[in-house]
C-alpha positions as MATLAB code, in Angstrom:
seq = 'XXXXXXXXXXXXXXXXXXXXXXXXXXXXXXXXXXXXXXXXXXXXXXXXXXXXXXXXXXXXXXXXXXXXXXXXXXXXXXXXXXXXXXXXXXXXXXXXXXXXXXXXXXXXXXXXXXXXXXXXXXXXXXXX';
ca = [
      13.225   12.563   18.049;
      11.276   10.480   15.346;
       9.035    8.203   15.199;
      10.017    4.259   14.827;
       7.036    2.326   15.154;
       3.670    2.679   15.679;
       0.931    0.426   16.333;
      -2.444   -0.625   14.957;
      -4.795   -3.369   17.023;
      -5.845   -6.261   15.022;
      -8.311   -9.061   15.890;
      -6.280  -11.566   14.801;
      -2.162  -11.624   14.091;
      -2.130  -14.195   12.015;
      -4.788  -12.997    9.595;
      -3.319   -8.966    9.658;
      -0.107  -10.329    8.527;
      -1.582  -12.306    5.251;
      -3.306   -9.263    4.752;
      -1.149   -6.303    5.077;
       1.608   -8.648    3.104;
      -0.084  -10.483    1.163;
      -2.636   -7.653    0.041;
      -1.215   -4.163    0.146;
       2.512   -4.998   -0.308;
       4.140   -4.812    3.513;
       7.359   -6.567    3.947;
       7.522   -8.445    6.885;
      10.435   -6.552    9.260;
       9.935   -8.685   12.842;
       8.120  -11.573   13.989;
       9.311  -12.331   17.728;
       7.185  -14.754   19.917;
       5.843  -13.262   22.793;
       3.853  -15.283   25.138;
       0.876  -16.233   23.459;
       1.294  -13.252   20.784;
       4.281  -11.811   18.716;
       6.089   -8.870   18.204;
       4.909   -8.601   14.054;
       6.237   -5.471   12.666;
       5.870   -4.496    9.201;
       7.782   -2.042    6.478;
       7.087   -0.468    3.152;
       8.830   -1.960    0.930;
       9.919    1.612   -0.306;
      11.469    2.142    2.822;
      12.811   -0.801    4.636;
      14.591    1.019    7.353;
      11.942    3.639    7.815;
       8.732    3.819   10.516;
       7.423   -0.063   11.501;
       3.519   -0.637   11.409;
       3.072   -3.487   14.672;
       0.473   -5.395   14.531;
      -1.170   -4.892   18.016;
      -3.195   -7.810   19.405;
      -6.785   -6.062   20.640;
      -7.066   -8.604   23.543;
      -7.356   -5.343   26.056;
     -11.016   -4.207   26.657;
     -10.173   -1.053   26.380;
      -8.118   -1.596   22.553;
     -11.363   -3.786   21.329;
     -13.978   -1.109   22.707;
     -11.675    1.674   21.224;
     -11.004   -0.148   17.919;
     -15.112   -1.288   17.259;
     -16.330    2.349   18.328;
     -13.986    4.382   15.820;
     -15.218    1.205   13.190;
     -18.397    1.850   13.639;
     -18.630    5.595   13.563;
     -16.623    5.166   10.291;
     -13.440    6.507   11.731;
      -9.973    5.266   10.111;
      -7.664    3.662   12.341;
      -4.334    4.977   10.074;
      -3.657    6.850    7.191;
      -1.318    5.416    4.615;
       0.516    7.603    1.964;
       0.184    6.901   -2.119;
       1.273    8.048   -5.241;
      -0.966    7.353   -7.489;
      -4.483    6.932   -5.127;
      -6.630    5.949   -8.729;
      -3.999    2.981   -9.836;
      -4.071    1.734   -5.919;
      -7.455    1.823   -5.178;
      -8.042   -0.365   -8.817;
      -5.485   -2.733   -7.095;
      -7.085   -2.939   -4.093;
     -10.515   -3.449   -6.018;
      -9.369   -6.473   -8.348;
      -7.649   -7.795   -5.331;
     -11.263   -8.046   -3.285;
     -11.209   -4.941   -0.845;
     -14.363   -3.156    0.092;
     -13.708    0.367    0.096;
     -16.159    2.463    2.591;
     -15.044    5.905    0.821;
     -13.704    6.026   -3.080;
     -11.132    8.546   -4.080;
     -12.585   11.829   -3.049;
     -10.325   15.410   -3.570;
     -10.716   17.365   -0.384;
      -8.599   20.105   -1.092;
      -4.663   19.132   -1.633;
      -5.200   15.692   -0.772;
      -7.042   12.889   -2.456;
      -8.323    9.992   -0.280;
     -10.086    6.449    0.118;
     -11.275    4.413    2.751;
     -10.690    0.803    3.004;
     -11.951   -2.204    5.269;
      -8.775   -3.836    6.672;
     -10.797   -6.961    7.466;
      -9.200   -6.664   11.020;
     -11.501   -4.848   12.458;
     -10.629   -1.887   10.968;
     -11.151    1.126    8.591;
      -7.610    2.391    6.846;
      -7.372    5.751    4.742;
      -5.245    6.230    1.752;
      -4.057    9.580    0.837;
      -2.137   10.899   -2.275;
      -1.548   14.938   -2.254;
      -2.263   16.840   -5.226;
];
């Protein structure tokens, strides 16, 4: 068993796909109409055939309470995995991201905390 796609809600499709593309690099893997919503899935470009990130609309209650209460008690909604955490986190910075945590060692990891401007918080990690 492995895992082929998981899921993170978004306020709006349209704007989570200029930003997830347009700002940190995702490749655009499926964009199906569904109803009033689409199936958007995205892919590292590093690995085009590997897990899909779907871009969830948070039109449930239950998603929109769930994704403002983990915002709001600073919670990230995903981790995504980095080389070099310093060079990608000056990237994000020139390119107009807030960043709620800089690069911070804890341990064997180093990680950062960024504003998805989605309605959510995302965590990069690089290990040491």
């Amino acid at each position: 068993m492995k895992i082929v796609v998981t899921s993170i809600f978004v306020e709006d499709q349209e704007r989570a796909l200029e930003f997830y593309t347009g700002k940190l690099g995702f490749v655009k893997k499926h964009d199906v109409p569904m109803g009033k919503h689409r199936w958007i899935t995205l892919v590292s470009p590093e690995q085009p055939d590997g897990v899909e990130l779907l871009l969830e609309p948070n039109e449930h209650p239950a998603a929109k309470s769930y994704q403002k209460k983990i915002f709001a008690d600073g919670i990230p909604a995903t981790m995504f995995g980095v080389d070099d955490i310093q060079a990608e986190y000056q990237r994000l910075v020139e390119a107009g991201l807030t960043f709620t945590m800089a690069p911070t060692t804890m341990g064997n990891v180093t990680v950062a905390v960024f504003d998805d401007t989605c309605g959510n918080l995302i965590q990069m990690v690089q290990n040491n």
